[in-house]
Amino acid sequence: MVEGILSKAFWVVYATVFAAATVVYGQQVPCYFIFGDSTFDSGNNNNLQSKAKVNYSPYGIDFPEGPTGRDFIPPFAGASPKQAHIGMNYASGGGGLRKETSKHLGGRISLRKQIQNHKKAIKKAKVPVQRLEQCLYTINIGSNDYINNYFMSELYNTSSLFDPNEYAYSLNRLYRTHLKRLHSLGARKIALFSISLIGCTPKMIVSHGGGQGCAKDVNAAVAIFNNNLKDLVNDFNKNFKGAEFTYVDIFSAGDPLAFARLGFKVGDKGCCTLSPGEELCVPNKPVCANRSEYLFWDDIHSSEATNKMAAIGSFYGPL
């Protein structure tokens, strides 16, 4: 359920929805800041030594400016200081709440570091706190802490140190610390996105679902995290000055069967060409002709058609 003043919070990747809303409603906030992982990353990883970047074809096939031209809010990497008065995107593919998350992918920017970058940007640009208090902030983080950490036991030991409840609690504590820091920097209107049904991605279906369907243990663990996130939002709204936090539920609305009723026909594999064991598209290789019917673009990320549906639901309310 999306409630309150931020009931029209939306995913940044859905630029078409943002543009349409701006025309119809006018700009509703003076500035917009974005934090998160690959779902929101619009170029911050491009110059990192990292496997977690998609600045190549066929990514961005339907965007006029290519893979990193999908966002009206420019990435922190390379943005001019004055942009901090309008908004910046700090998101990073592979980024997580835990420092070690996705380390096997190489360079990435954790949420802690993203907030540090935000502090540098607003201090350098001398953005008034009164303005920051009116800005919109969106955060989509946590998926990698499961996909590229907890459920990758061959590389990470968190699943042996924590049961699912303990792990979700540990992530919640980290999230709270980071949000307190962001609040102290002036953030008041923050939309926090839940983790989606990542157990239903092609990657997790194969690795943890036996290739037969959604990985139930993965989705169950994520559900615990999401419930804790709801409580965290309520806590901030009750106990922190001026906080107008919103929980954006993209877990409950992500049932593959629901998408099937909306016309999607392929939900167990990505649209682009993949190498065996890899989750990102092979550069410059063919993609499916009917990509509007695919839930997923590669082995882990949803397609543009799916994103548009989710954006409409996030902006206007449940479909």
Coordinates of C-alpha atoms in Angstrom, one line a residue:
M1 CA 0.0 0.0 0.0
V2 CA 1.3 3.4 -1.0
E3 CA 0.0 6.2 1.3
G4 CA 0.2 9.8 2.1
I5 CA 2.0 12.7 0.4
L6 CA 4.4 10.3 -1.3
S7 CA 1.7 8.1 -2.7
K8 CA 3.0 9.0 -6.2
A9 CA 6.5 7.8 -5.6
F10 CA 7.9 6.1 -8.6
W11 CA 10.8 4.1 -10.0
V12 CA 13.4 6.3 -11.7
V13 CA 13.9 3.9 -14.6
Y14 CA 10.4 4.7 -15.9
A15 CA 11.2 8.1 -17.4
T16 CA 8.2 8.0 -19.6
V17 CA 5.9 8.0 -16.6
F18 CA 7.8 10.7 -14.9
A19 CA 7.7 12.9 -18.1
A20 CA 3.9 12.4 -18.5
A21 CA 3.3 13.2 -14.8
T22 CA 5.4 16.4 -15.1
V23 CA 3.4 17.6 -18.0
V24 CA 0.0 16.8 -16.4
Y25 CA 0.7 17.8 -12.8
G26 CA 3.7 20.1 -13.1
Q27 CA 6.9 19.6 -11.1
Q28 CA 5.8 18.6 -7.6
V29 CA 9.1 18.8 -5.7
P30 CA 12.1 21.2 -6.2
C31 CA 14.6 18.4 -6.3
Y32 CA 14.9 14.7 -6.6
F33 CA 17.6 12.4 -5.2
I34 CA 17.9 8.7 -6.0
F35 CA 19.7 5.9 -4.2
G36 CA 19.9 2.2 -4.8
D37 CA 21.2 -0.6 -6.9
S38 CA 21.2 -1.6 -10.6
T39 CA 17.4 -1.0 -10.9
F40 CA 18.2 2.7 -10.5
D41 CA 21.8 3.0 -11.6
S42 CA 22.0 5.4 -14.6
G43 CA 25.8 5.5 -15.0
N44 CA 27.6 5.6 -11.7
N45 CA 29.3 2.2 -12.3
N46 CA 30.5 3.1 -15.9
N47 CA 34.0 4.0 -14.9
L48 CA 34.4 1.4 -12.2
Q49 CA 36.3 -1.9 -12.5
S50 CA 33.1 -3.8 -12.2
K51 CA 31.0 -6.5 -13.9
A52 CA 27.9 -4.7 -12.6
K53 CA 27.4 -2.2 -15.4
V54 CA 25.4 -2.2 -18.6
N55 CA 26.7 0.6 -20.7
Y56 CA 26.6 -1.4 -23.8
S57 CA 24.2 -2.7 -26.4
P58 CA 21.6 -4.2 -26.3
Y59 CA 20.9 -2.4 -23.0
G60 CA 19.1 0.8 -23.7
I61 CA 17.8 -0.5 -27.1
D62 CA 14.6 1.5 -26.7
F63 CA 16.1 4.7 -25.2
P64 CA 17.2 7.4 -27.7
E65 CA 20.5 8.1 -25.9
G66 CA 21.3 4.5 -25.3
P67 CA 22.0 2.5 -22.1
T68 CA 22.7 5.5 -19.8
G69 CA 20.2 7.9 -21.4
R70 CA 17.2 6.6 -19.5
D71 CA 17.1 9.1 -16.7
F72 CA 16.2 12.8 -16.4
I73 CA 18.3 13.0 -13.2
P74 CA 22.0 12.6 -14.0
P75 CA 24.3 10.2 -12.2
F76 CA 26.6 11.6 -9.4
A77 CA 29.6 10.5 -11.5
G78 CA 30.4 13.4 -13.7
A79 CA 27.5 15.7 -12.6
S80 CA 28.2 19.4 -12.2
P81 CA 28.0 20.7 -8.6
K82 CA 25.0 22.9 -9.4
Q83 CA 23.0 19.8 -10.2
A84 CA 22.8 19.1 -6.4
H85 CA 20.2 21.9 -6.3
I86 CA 18.0 20.0 -8.7
G87 CA 18.8 16.3 -8.0
M88 CA 21.3 13.5 -8.5
N89 CA 21.3 9.8 -8.9
Y90 CA 23.7 8.0 -6.6
A91 CA 22.6 4.4 -7.3
S92 CA 25.1 1.7 -8.1
G93 CA 24.7 -1.7 -9.7
G94 CA 25.6 -4.3 -7.1
G95 CA 25.2 -1.9 -4.3
G96 CA 23.8 -3.1 -1.0
L97 CA 23.3 -2.4 2.7
R98 CA 26.3 -4.6 3.7
K99 CA 29.8 -3.5 2.7
E100 CA 30.9 -6.9 1.3
T101 CA 27.7 -7.5 -0.8
S102 CA 28.5 -8.1 -4.5
K103 CA 32.3 -7.9 -3.9
H104 CA 32.8 -10.7 -6.4
L105 CA 31.5 -8.4 -9.1
G106 CA 34.2 -5.8 -8.5
G107 CA 33.6 -2.1 -8.0
R108 CA 30.2 -1.0 -6.6
I109 CA 28.9 1.7 -4.3
S110 CA 27.2 0.7 -1.1
L111 CA 24.3 2.7 0.3
R112 CA 26.6 4.1 3.0
K113 CA 29.0 5.4 0.4
Q114 CA 26.1 6.8 -1.7
I115 CA 24.9 8.9 1.2
Q116 CA 28.5 10.1 1.7
N117 CA 28.5 11.1 -1.9
H118 CA 25.3 13.0 -1.4
K119 CA 26.7 14.8 1.6
K120 CA 29.7 15.9 -0.5
A121 CA 27.5 17.1 -3.3
I122 CA 25.1 19.2 -1.2
K123 CA 27.9 20.7 0.9
K124 CA 29.9 21.6 -2.2
A125 CA 26.9 23.2 -3.8
K126 CA 25.8 24.8 -0.6
V127 CA 22.2 23.5 -1.0
P128 CA 20.0 25.1 1.8
V129 CA 18.6 22.6 4.2
Q130 CA 15.2 24.3 3.8
R131 CA 15.3 23.2 0.1
L132 CA 16.5 19.7 0.9
E133 CA 13.5 19.2 3.3
Q134 CA 11.2 19.7 0.3
C135 CA 13.0 17.3 -2.0
L136 CA 11.9 13.8 -2.9
Y137 CA 14.2 10.9 -2.1
T138 CA 13.8 7.4 -3.4
I139 CA 15.7 4.3 -2.3
N140 CA 15.6 0.8 -3.7
I141 CA 18.2 -1.3 -1.9
G142 CA 18.5 -4.8 -0.4
S143 CA 18.1 -7.2 -3.3
N144 CA 21.8 -7.7 -3.7
D145 CA 22.2 -8.4 0.0
Y146 CA 20.2 -11.6 -0.8
I147 CA 21.1 -12.5 -4.4
N148 CA 24.8 -11.5 -4.1
N149 CA 25.4 -12.4 -0.5
Y150 CA 23.0 -14.4 1.7
F151 CA 21.9 -16.9 -1.1
M152 CA 25.4 -17.2 -2.5
S153 CA 26.9 -19.4 0.2
E154 CA 29.8 -20.5 -1.9
L155 CA 31.3 -17.0 -1.7
Y156 CA 29.7 -15.5 1.5
N157 CA 29.2 -16.9 5.0
T158 CA 26.2 -14.8 6.1
S159 CA 23.7 -17.8 5.7
S160 CA 25.8 -19.7 8.2
L161 CA 26.0 -16.8 10.6
F162 CA 22.3 -15.8 10.5
D163 CA 19.0 -17.5 10.0
P164 CA 16.5 -15.5 7.8
N165 CA 15.0 -13.6 10.7
E166 CA 18.4 -12.7 12.1
Y167 CA 19.7 -11.6 8.7
A168 CA 16.7 -9.4 8.0
Y169 CA 17.1 -7.8 11.4
S170 CA 20.8 -7.1 10.8
L171 CA 19.9 -5.4 7.5
N172 CA 17.2 -3.4 9.2
R173 CA 19.7 -2.1 11.7
L174 CA 22.0 -1.0 8.9
Y175 CA 19.2 0.6 7.0
R176 CA 18.1 2.5 10.1
T177 CA 21.6 3.9 10.6
H178 CA 21.8 5.0 7.0
L179 CA 18.4 6.6 7.1
K180 CA 19.2 8.5 10.3
R181 CA 22.2 9.9 8.5
L182 CA 20.2 11.0 5.5
H183 CA 17.6 12.5 7.7
S184 CA 20.3 14.5 9.5
L185 CA 21.3 15.9 6.2
G186 CA 17.9 17.3 5.6
A187 CA 15.9 14.5 3.9
R188 CA 12.3 14.4 5.0
K189 CA 10.2 13.0 2.1
I190 CA 11.6 9.5 1.4
A191 CA 10.1 6.6 -0.5
L192 CA 11.5 3.3 0.4
F193 CA 10.9 0.5 -2.1
S194 CA 10.4 -3.1 -0.9
I195 CA 12.5 -5.9 -2.4
S196 CA 10.5 -7.5 -5.2
L197 CA 9.9 -11.3 -5.6
I198 CA 13.5 -11.9 -6.5
G199 CA 12.9 -15.7 -6.0
C200 CA 10.9 -15.5 -9.3
T201 CA 13.8 -14.2 -11.4
P202 CA 15.2 -16.6 -14.0
K203 CA 18.5 -16.7 -12.1
M204 CA 17.0 -17.7 -8.8
I205 CA 14.5 -20.1 -10.4
V206 CA 17.5 -22.1 -11.7
S207 CA 19.8 -21.7 -8.7
H208 CA 17.3 -22.0 -5.8
G209 CA 14.0 -23.1 -7.4
G210 CA 15.2 -26.3 -9.0
G211 CA 14.4 -24.9 -12.4
Q212 CA 10.7 -25.6 -11.7
G213 CA 9.4 -22.3 -10.4
C214 CA 9.9 -19.5 -8.0
A215 CA 12.4 -20.1 -5.2
K216 CA 10.1 -20.1 -2.2
D217 CA 12.8 -19.9 0.5
V218 CA 14.2 -16.8 -1.2
N219 CA 10.8 -15.1 -1.4
A220 CA 10.1 -16.0 2.2
A221 CA 13.4 -14.5 3.4
V222 CA 12.7 -11.3 1.4
A223 CA 9.2 -11.1 2.9
I224 CA 10.7 -10.9 6.4
F225 CA 13.0 -8.0 5.3
N226 CA 10.0 -6.2 3.8
N227 CA 7.9 -6.5 6.9
N228 CA 10.8 -5.1 8.9
L229 CA 11.1 -2.2 6.4
K230 CA 7.4 -1.4 6.9
D231 CA 8.0 -1.1 10.7
L232 CA 11.1 1.0 10.0
V233 CA 9.0 3.5 8.0
N234 CA 6.4 3.7 10.7
D235 CA 9.1 4.3 13.3
F236 CA 10.6 7.2 11.4
N237 CA 7.2 8.8 10.8
K238 CA 6.4 8.6 14.5
N239 CA 9.7 9.5 16.0
F240 CA 11.7 11.7 13.6
K241 CA 11.1 15.4 13.1
G242 CA 9.2 16.1 9.9
A243 CA 9.6 12.6 8.5
E244 CA 7.2 11.7 5.7
F245 CA 8.5 8.3 4.8
T246 CA 6.5 6.0 2.5
Y247 CA 6.8 2.2 2.0
V248 CA 6.3 1.3 -1.7
D249 CA 5.2 -2.3 -2.0
I250 CA 6.5 -3.9 -5.1
F251 CA 6.5 -7.4 -3.5
S252 CA 2.8 -8.1 -3.3
A253 CA 2.1 -6.8 -6.8
G254 CA 4.9 -8.8 -8.4
D255 CA 3.1 -12.2 -8.7
P256 CA 4.0 -13.6 -12.2
L257 CA 0.4 -14.9 -12.6
A258 CA -0.8 -11.3 -12.3
F259 CA 1.6 -10.2 -15.0
A260 CA 0.3 -13.1 -17.2
R261 CA -3.2 -11.6 -17.0
L262 CA -1.7 -8.3 -18.2
G263 CA -0.5 -10.0 -21.4
F264 CA 3.0 -11.1 -20.5
K265 CA 3.8 -14.6 -22.0
V266 CA 7.4 -15.4 -21.0
G267 CA 8.4 -15.2 -17.4
D268 CA 11.1 -17.9 -17.0
K269 CA 13.8 -16.5 -19.2
G270 CA 15.3 -13.2 -20.3
C271 CA 14.7 -11.5 -23.7
C272 CA 18.4 -10.9 -24.6
T273 CA 21.1 -13.4 -25.4
L274 CA 22.8 -14.9 -22.4
S275 CA 26.0 -16.9 -22.0
P276 CA 25.6 -20.1 -19.8
G277 CA 25.9 -19.2 -16.1
E278 CA 25.8 -15.4 -16.8
E279 CA 23.1 -13.1 -15.8
L280 CA 23.7 -10.0 -18.0
C281 CA 23.2 -9.8 -21.8
V282 CA 26.0 -10.7 -24.1
P283 CA 27.1 -7.5 -25.9
N284 CA 25.7 -6.8 -29.3
K285 CA 23.8 -10.1 -29.6
P286 CA 20.2 -10.5 -30.8
V287 CA 17.2 -9.9 -28.5
C288 CA 13.7 -11.3 -28.7
A289 CA 11.5 -9.6 -31.3
N290 CA 8.4 -9.5 -29.0
R291 CA 10.1 -8.0 -25.9
S292 CA 6.9 -6.4 -24.7
E293 CA 5.7 -10.0 -23.8
Y294 CA 8.8 -10.8 -21.6
L295 CA 8.8 -10.2 -17.9
F296 CA 12.6 -10.1 -17.8
W297 CA 15.2 -8.5 -20.0
D298 CA 18.2 -10.5 -18.8
D299 CA 18.5 -13.2 -16.1
I300 CA 17.8 -10.9 -13.2
H301 CA 16.4 -7.6 -14.3
S302 CA 12.9 -6.9 -15.4
S303 CA 12.0 -5.7 -18.9
E304 CA 11.0 -2.2 -19.9
A305 CA 7.4 -3.4 -20.4
T306 CA 7.4 -4.8 -16.8
N307 CA 8.9 -1.7 -15.5
K308 CA 6.3 0.5 -17.1
M309 CA 3.5 -1.6 -15.4
A310 CA 5.2 -1.3 -12.1
A311 CA 5.7 2.4 -12.5
I312 CA 2.1 3.0 -13.2
G313 CA 1.2 1.0 -10.1
S314 CA 3.7 2.9 -8.0
F315 CA 2.7 6.3 -9.3
Y316 CA -1.1 6.1 -9.5
G317 CA -1.8 3.2 -7.1
P318 CA -2.2 -0.5 -7.5
L319 CA -3.3 -1.7 -10.9

